[in-house]
Backbone atoms as SQL, in Angstrom:
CREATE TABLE atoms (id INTEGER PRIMARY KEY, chain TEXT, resi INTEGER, resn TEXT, atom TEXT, x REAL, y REAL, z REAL);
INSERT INTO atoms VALUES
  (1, 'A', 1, 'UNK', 'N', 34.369, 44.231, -30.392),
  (2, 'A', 1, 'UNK', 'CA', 34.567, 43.100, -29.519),
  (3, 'A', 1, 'UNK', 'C', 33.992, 41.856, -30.194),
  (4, 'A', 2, 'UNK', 'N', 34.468, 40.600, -30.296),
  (5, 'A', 2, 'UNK', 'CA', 34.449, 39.427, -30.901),
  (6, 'A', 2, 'UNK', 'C', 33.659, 38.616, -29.642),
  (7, 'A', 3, 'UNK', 'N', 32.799, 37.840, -30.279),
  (8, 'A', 3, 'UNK', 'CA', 31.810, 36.841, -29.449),
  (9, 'A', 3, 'UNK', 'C', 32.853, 35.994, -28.762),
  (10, 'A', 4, 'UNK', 'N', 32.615, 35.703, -27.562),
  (11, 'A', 4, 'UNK', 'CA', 33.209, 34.265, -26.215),
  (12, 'A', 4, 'UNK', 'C', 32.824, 33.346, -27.140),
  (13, 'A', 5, 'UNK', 'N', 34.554, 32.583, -27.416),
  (14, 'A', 5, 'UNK', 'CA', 34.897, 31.548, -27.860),
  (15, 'A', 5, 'UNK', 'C', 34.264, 30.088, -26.817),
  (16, 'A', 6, 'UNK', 'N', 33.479, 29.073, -26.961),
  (17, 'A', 6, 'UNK', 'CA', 32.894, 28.312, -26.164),
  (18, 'A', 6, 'UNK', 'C', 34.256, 27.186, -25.511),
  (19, 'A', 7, 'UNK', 'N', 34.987, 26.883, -26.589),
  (20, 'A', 7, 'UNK', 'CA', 36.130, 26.030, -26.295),
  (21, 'A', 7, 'UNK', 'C', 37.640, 26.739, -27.166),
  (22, 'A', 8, 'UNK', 'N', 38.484, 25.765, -26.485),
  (23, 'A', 8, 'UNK', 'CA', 39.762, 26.564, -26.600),
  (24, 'A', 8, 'UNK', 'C', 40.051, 26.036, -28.243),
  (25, 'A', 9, 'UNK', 'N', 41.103, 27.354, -28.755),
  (26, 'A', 9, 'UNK', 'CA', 41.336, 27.123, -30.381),
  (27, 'A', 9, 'UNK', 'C', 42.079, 26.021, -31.011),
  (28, 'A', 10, 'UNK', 'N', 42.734, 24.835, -30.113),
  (29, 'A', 10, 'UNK', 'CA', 43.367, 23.856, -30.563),
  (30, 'A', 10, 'UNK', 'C', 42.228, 22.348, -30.427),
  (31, 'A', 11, 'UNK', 'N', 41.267, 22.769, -29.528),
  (32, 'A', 11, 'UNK', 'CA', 40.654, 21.645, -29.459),
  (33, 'A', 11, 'UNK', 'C', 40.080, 20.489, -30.135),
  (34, 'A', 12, 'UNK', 'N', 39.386, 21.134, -31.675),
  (35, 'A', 12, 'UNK', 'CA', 39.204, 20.509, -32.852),
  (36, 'A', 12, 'UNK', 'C', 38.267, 19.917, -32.701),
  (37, 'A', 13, 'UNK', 'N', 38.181, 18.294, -32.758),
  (38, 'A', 13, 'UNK', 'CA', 36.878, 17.784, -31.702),
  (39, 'A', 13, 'UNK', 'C', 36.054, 17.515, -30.345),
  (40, 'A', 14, 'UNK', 'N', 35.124, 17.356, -30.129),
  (41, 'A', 14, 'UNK', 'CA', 35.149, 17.272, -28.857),
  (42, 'A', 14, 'UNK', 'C', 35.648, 16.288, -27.612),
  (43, 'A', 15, 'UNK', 'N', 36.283, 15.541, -28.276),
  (44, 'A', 15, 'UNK', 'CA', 37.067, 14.223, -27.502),
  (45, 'A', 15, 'UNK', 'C', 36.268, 13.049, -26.565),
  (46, 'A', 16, 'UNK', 'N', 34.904, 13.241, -27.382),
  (47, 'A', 16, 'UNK', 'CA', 33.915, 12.278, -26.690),
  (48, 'A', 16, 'UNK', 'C', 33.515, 11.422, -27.985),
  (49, 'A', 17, 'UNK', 'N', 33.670, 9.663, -27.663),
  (50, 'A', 17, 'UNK', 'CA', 33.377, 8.717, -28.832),
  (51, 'A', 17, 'UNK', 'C', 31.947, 8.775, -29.121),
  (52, 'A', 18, 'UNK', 'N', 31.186, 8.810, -30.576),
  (53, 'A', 18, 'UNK', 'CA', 29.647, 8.455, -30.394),
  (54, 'A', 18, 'UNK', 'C', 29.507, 7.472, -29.468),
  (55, 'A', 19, 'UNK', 'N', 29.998, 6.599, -29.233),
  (56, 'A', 19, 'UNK', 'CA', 29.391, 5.758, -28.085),
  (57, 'A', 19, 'UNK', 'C', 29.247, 6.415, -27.108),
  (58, 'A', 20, 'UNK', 'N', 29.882, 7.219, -26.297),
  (59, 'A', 20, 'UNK', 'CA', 30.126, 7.897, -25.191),
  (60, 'A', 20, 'UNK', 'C', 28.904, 8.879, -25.148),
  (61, 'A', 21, 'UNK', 'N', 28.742, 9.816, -26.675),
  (62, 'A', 21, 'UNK', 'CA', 27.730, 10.540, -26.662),
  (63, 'A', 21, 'UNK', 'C', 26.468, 10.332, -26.620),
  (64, 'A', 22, 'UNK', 'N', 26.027, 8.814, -26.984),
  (65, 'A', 22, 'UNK', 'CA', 24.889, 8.198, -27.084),
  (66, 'A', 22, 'UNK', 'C', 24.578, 7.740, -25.386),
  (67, 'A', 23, 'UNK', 'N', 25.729, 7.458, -24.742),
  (68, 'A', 23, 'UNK', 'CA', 25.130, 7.169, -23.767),
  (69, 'A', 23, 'UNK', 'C', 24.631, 8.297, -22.358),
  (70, 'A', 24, 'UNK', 'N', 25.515, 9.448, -23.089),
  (71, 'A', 24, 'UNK', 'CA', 25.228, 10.403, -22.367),
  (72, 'A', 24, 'UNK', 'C', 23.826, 11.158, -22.465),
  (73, 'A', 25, 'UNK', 'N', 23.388, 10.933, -23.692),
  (74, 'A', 25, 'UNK', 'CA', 22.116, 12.034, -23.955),
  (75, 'A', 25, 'UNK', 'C', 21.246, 11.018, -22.946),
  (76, 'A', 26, 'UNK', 'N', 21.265, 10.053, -22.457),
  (77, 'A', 26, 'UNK', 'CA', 20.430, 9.450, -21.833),
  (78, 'A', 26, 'UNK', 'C', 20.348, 10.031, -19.679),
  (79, 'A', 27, 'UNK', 'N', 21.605, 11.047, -20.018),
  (80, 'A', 27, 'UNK', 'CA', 21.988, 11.469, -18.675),
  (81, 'A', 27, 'UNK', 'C', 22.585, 10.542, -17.518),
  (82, 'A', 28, 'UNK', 'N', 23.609, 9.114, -18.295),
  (83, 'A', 28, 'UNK', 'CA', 24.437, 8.456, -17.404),
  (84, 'A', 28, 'UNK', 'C', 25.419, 8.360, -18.444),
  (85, 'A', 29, 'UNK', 'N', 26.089, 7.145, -17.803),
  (86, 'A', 29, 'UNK', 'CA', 27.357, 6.740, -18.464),
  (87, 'A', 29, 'UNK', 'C', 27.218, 4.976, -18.665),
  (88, 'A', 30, 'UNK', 'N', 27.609, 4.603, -19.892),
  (89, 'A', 30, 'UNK', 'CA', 27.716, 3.213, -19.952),
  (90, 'A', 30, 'UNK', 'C', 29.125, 2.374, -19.859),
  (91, 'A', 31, 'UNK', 'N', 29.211, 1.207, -19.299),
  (92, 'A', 31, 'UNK', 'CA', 30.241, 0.862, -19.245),
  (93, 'A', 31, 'UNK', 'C', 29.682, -1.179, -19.239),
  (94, 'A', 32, 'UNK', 'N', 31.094, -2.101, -19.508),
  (95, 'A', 32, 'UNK', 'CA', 30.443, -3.491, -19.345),
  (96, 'A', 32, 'UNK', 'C', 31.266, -4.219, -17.991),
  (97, 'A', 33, 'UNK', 'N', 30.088, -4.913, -18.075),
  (98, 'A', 33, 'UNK', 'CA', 30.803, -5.728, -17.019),
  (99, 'A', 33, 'UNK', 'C', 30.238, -7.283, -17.257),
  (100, 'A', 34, 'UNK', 'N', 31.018, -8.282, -16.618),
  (101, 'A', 34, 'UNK', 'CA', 31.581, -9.711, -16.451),
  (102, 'A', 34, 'UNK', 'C', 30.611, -10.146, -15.552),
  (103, 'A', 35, 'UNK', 'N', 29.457, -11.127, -15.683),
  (104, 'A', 35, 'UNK', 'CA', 28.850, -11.770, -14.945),
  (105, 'A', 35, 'UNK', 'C', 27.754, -12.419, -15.769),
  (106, 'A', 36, 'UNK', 'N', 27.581, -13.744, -15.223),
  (107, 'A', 36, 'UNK', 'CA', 27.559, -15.141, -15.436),
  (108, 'A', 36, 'UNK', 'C', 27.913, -15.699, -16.504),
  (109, 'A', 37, 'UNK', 'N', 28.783, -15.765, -16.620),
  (110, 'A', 37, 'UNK', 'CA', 29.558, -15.667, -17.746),
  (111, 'A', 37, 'UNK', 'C', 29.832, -14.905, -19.284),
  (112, 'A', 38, 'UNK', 'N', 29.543, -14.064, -19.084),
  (113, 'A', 38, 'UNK', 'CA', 28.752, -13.013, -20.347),
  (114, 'A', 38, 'UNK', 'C', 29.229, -11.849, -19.948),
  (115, 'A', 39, 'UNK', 'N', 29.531, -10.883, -21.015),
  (116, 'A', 39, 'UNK', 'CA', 29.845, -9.417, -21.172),
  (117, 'A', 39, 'UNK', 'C', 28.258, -8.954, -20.938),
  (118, 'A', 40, 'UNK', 'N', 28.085, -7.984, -19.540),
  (119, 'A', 40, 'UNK', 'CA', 26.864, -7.304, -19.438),
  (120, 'A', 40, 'UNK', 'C', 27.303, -5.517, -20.324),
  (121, 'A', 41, 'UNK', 'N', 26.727, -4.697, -20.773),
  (122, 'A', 41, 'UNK', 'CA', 26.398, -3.224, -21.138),
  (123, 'A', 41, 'UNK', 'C', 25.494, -2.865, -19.928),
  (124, 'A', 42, 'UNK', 'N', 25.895, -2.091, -19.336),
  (125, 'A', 42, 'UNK', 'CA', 25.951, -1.413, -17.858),
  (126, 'A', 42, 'UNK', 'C', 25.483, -0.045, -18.308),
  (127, 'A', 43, 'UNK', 'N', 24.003, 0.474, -18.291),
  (128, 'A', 43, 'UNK', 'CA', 23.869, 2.398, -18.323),
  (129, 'A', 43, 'UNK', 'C', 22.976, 2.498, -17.238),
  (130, 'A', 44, 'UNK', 'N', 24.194, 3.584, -16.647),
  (131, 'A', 44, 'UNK', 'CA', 23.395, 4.524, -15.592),
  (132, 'A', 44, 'UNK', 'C', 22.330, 5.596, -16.115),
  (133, 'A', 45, 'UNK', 'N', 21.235, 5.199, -15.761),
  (134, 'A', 45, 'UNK', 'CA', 20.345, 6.491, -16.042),
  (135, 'A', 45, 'UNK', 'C', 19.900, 7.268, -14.920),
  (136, 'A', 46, 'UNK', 'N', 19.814, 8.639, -15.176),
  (137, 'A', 46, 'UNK', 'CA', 19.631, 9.555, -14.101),
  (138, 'A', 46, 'UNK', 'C', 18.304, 9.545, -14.580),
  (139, 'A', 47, 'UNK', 'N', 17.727, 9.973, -13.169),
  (140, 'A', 47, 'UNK', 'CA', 15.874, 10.260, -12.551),
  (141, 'A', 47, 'UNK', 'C', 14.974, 10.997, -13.727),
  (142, 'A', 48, 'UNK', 'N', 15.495, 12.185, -14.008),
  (143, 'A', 48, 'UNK', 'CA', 15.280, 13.236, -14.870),
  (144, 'A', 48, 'UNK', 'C', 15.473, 12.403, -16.208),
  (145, 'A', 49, 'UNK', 'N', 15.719, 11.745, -17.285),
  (146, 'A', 49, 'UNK', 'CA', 15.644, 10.782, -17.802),
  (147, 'A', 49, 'UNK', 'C', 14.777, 9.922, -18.052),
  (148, 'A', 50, 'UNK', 'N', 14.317, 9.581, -16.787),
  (149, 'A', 50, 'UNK', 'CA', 13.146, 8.415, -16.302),
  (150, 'A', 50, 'UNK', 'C', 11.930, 8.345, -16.109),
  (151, 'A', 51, 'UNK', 'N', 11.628, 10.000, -16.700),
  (152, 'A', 51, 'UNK', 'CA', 10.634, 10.537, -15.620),
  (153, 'A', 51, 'UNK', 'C', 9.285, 9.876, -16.159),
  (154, 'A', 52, 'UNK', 'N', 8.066, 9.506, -15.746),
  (155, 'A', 52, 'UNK', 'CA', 6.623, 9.385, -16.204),
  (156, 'A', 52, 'UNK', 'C', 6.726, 7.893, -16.836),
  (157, 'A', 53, 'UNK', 'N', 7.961, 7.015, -16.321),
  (158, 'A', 53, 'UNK', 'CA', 8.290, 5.825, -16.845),
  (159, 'A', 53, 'UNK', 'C', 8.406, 4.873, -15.453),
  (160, 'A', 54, 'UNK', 'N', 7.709, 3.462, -15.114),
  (161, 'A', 54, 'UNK', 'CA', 8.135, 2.858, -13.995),
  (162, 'A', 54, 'UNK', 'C', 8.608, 1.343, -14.566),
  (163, 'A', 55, 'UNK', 'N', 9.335, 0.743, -13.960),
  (164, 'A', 55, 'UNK', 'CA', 10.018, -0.508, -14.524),
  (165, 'A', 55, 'UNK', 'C', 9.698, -1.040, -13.550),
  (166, 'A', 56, 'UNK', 'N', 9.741, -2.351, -13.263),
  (167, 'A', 56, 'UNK', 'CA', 10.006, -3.891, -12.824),
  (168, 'A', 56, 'UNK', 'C', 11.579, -4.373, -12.338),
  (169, 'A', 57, 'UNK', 'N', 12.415, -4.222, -11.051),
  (170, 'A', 57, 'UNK', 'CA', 13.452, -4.885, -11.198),
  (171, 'A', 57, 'UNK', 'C', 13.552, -6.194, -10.588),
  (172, 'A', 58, 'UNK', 'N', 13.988, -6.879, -11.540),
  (173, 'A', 58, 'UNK', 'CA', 14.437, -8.051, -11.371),
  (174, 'A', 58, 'UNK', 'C', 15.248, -8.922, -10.434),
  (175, 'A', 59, 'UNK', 'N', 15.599, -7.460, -9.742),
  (176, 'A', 59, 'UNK', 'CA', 16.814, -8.369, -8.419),
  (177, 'A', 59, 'UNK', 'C', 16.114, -8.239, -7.389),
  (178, 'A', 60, 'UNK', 'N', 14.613, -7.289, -7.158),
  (179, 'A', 60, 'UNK', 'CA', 14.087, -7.407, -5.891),
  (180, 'A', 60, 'UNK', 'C', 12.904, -7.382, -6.351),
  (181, 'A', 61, 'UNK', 'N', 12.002, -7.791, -7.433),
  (182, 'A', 61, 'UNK', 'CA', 10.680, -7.882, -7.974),
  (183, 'A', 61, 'UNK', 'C', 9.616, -6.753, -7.397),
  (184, 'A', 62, 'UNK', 'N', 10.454, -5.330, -7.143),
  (185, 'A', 62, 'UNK', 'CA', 9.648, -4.303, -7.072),
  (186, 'A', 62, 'UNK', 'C', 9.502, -3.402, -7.914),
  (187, 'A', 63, 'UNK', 'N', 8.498, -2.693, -8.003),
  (188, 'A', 63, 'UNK', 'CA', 8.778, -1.418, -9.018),
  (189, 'A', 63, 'UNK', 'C', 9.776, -0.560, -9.030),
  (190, 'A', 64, 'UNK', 'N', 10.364, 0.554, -9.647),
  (191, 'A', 64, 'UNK', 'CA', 11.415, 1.352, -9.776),
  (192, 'A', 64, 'UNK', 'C', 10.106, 2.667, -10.194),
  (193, 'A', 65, 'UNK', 'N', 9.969, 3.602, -9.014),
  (194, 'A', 65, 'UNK', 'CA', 9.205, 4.732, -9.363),
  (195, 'A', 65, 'UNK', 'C', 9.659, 5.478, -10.728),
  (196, 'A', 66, 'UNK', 'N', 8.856, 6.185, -10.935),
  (197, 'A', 66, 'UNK', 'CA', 9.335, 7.182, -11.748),
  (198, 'A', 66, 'UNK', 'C', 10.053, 8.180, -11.438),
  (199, 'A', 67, 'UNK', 'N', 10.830, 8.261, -12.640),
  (200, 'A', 67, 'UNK', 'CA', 12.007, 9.595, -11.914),
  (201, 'A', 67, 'UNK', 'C', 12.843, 9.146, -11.015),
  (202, 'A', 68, 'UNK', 'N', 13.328, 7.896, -11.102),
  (203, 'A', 68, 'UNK', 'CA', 14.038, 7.683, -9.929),
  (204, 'A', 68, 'UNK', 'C', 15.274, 6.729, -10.613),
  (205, 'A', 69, 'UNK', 'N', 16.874, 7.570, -10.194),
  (206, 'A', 69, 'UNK', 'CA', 17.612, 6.711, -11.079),
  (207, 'A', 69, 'UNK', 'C', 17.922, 5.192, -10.537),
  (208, 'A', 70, 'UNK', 'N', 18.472, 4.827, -12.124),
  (209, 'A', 70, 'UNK', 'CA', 18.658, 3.442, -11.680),
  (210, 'A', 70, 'UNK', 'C', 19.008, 2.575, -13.057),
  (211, 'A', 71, 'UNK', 'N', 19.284, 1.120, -13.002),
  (212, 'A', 71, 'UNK', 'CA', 21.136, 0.721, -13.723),
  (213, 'A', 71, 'UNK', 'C', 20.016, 0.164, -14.910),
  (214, 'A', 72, 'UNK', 'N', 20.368, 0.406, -16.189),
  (215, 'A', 72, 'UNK', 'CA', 19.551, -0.912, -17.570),
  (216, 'A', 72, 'UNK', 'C', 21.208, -1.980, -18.145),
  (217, 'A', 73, 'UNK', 'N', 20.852, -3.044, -17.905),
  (218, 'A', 73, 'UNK', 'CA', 21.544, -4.086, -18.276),
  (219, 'A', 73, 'UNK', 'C', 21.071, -4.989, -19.037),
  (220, 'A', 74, 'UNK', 'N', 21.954, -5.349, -20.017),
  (221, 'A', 74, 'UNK', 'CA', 21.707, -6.336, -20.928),
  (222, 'A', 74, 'UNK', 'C', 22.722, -7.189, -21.138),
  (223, 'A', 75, 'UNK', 'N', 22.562, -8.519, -22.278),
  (224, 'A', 75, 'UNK', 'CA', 23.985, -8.964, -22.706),
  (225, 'A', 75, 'UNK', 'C', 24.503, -8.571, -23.558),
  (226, 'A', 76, 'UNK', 'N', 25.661, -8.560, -23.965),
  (227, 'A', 76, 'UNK', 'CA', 26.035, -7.626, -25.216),
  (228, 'A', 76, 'UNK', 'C', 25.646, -8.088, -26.119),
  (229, 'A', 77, 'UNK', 'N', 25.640, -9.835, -26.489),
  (230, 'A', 77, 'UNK', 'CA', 25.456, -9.794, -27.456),
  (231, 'A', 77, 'UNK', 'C', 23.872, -10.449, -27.611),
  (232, 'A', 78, 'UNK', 'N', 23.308, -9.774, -27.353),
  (233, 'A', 78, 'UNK', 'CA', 21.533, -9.482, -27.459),
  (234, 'A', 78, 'UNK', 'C', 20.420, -8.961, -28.249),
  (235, 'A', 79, 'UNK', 'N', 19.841, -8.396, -28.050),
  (236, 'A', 79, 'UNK', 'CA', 19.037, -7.415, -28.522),
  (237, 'A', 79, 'UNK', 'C', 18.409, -6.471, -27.704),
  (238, 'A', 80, 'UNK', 'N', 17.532, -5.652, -27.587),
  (239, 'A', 80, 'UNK', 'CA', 17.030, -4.844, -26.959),
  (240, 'A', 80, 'UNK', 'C', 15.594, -5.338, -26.201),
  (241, 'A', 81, 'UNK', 'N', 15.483, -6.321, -26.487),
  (242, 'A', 81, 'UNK', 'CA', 14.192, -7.012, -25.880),
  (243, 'A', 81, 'UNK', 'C', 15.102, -7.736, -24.568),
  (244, 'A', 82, 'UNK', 'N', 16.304, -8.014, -24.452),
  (245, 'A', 82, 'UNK', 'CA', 16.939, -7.964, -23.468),
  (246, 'A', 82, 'UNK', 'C', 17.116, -7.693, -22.264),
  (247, 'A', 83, 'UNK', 'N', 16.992, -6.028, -22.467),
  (248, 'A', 83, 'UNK', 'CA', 17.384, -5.078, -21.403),
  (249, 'A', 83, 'UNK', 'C', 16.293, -5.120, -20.354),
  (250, 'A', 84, 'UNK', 'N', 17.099, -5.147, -19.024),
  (251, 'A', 84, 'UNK', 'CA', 16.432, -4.901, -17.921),
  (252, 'A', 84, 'UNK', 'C', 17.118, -3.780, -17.201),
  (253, 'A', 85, 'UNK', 'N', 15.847, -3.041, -16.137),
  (254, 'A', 85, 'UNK', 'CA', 16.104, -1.834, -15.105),
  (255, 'A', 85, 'UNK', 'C', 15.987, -2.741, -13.930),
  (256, 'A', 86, 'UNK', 'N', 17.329, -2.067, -13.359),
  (257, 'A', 86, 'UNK', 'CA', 17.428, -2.755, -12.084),
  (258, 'A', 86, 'UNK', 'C', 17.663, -1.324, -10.991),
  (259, 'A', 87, 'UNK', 'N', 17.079, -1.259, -10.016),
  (260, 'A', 87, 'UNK', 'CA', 17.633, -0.538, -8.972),
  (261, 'A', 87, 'UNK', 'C', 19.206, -0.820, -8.494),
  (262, 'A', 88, 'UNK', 'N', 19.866, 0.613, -8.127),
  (263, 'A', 88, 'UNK', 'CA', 21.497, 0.482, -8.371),
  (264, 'A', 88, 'UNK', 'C', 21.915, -0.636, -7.270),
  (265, 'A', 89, 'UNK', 'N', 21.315, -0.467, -6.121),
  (266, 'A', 89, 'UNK', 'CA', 21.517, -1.493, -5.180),
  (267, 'A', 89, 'UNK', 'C', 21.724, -2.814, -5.333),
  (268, 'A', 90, 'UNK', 'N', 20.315, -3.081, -6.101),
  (269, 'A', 90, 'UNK', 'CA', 20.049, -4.849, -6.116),
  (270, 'A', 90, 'UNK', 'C', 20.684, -5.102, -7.660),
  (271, 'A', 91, 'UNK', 'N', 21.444, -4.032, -8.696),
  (272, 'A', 91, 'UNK', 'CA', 22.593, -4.856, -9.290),
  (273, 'A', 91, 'UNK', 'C', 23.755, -4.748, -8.857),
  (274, 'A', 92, 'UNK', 'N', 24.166, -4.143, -7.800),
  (275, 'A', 92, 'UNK', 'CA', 25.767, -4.360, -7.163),
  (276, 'A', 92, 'UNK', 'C', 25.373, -5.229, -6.144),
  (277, 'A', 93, 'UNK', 'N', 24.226, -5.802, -5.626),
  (278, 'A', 93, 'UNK', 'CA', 24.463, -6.902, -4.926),
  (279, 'A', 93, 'UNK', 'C', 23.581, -8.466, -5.411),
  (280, 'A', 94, 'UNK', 'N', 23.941, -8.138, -7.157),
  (281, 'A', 94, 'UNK', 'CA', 23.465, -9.394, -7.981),
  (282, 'A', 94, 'UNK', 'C', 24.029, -10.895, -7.222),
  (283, 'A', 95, 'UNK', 'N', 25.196, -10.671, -7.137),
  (284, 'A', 95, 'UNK', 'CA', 25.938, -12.181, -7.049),
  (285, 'A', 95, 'UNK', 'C', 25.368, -12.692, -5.686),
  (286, 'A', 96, 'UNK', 'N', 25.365, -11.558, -4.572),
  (287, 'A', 96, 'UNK', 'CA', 24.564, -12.310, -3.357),
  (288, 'A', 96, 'UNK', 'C', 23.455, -12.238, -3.140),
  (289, 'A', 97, 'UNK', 'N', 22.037, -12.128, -4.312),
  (290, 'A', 97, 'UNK', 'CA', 21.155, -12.931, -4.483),
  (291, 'A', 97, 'UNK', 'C', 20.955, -13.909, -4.380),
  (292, 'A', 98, 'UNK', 'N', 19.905, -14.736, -4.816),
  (293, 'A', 98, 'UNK', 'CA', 19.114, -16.404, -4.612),
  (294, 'A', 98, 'UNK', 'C', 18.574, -15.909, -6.504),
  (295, 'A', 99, 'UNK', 'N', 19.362, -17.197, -6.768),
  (296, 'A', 99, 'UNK', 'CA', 18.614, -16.723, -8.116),
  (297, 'A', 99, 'UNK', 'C', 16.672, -16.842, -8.267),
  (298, 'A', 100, 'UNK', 'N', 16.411, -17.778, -7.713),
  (299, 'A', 100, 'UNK', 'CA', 14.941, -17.666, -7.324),
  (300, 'A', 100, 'UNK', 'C', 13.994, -17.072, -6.500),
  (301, 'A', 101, 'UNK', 'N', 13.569, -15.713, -7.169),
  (302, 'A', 101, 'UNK', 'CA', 12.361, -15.001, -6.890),
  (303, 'A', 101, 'UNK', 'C', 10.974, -15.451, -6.418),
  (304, 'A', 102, 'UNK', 'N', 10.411, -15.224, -4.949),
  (305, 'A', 102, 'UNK', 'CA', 9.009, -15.673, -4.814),
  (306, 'A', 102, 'UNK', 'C', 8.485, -14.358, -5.101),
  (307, 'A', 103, 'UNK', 'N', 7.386, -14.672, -5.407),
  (308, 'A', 103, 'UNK', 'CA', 6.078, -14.026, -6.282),
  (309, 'A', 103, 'UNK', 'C', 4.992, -14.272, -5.283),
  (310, 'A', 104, 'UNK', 'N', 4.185, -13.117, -5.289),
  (311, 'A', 104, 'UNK', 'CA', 2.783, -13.652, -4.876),
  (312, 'A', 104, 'UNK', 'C', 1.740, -14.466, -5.839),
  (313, 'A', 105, 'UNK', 'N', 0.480, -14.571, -5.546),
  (314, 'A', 105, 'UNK', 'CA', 0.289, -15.334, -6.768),
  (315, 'A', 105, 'UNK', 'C', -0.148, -14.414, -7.945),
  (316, 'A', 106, 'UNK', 'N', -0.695, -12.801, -7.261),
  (317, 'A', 106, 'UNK', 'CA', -1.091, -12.271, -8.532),
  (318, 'A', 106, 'UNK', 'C', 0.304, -11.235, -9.008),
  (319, 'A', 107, 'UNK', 'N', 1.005, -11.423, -8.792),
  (320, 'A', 107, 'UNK', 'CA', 1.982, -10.749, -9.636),
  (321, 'A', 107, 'UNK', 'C', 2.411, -11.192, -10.485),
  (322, 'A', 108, 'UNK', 'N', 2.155, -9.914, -11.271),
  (323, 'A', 108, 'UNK', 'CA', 2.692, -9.598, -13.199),
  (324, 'A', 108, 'UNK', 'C', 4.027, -10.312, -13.141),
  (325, 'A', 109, 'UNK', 'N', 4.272, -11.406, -14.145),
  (326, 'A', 109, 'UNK', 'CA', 5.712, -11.749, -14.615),
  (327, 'A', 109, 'UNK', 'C', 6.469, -10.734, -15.534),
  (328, 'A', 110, 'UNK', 'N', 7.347, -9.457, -15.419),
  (329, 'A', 110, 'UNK', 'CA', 7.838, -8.886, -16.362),
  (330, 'A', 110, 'UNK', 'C', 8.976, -9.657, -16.510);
């Protein structure tokens, strides 16, 4: 008896782009999107991913627990000092924000 073949014999590659694969080992999916005038890079990261890590989001100036999923956006054409974690909520409801954030007085500017 011959070892279980994992995929079928015509398949060849796996039909996923390195881009695709890079964004997957992160346990989401990336995609861009159009806002303020700029191409954003959109990755979903799942919890498990995240874990023992807490961020700052920017659309509601709260923390993002650990382990808890949620969206990293940048501009495309950026760098990585760029990127922000936003909770999934407060970036699908970016546009009906106030672009101006109050702060208390001792809160950290990230």
């Amino acid at each position: 008896m011959s070892p279980r073949r994992n995929r079928p014999k015509d398949s060849g590659a796996s039909g996923r782009s390195a881009e695709e694969d890079r964004s997957g080992r992160y346990g989401g999916w990336q995609s861009t999107e159009h806002w303020r005038g700029d191409e954003w890079n959109v990755r979903h990261v799942a919890g498990a991913s995240a874990a023992g890590k807490t961020y700052r989001c920017p659309g509601c100036d709260q923390l993002i627990p650990s382990a808890v999923p949620h969206v990293v956006a940048w501009p495309e054409h950026s760098g990585v000092d760029e990127r922000r974690h936003w909770h999934k909520a407060c970036w699908n409801a970016k546009d009906r924000r106030t672009t101006r954030v109050q702060r208390s007085r001792n809160a950290p500017r990230f």
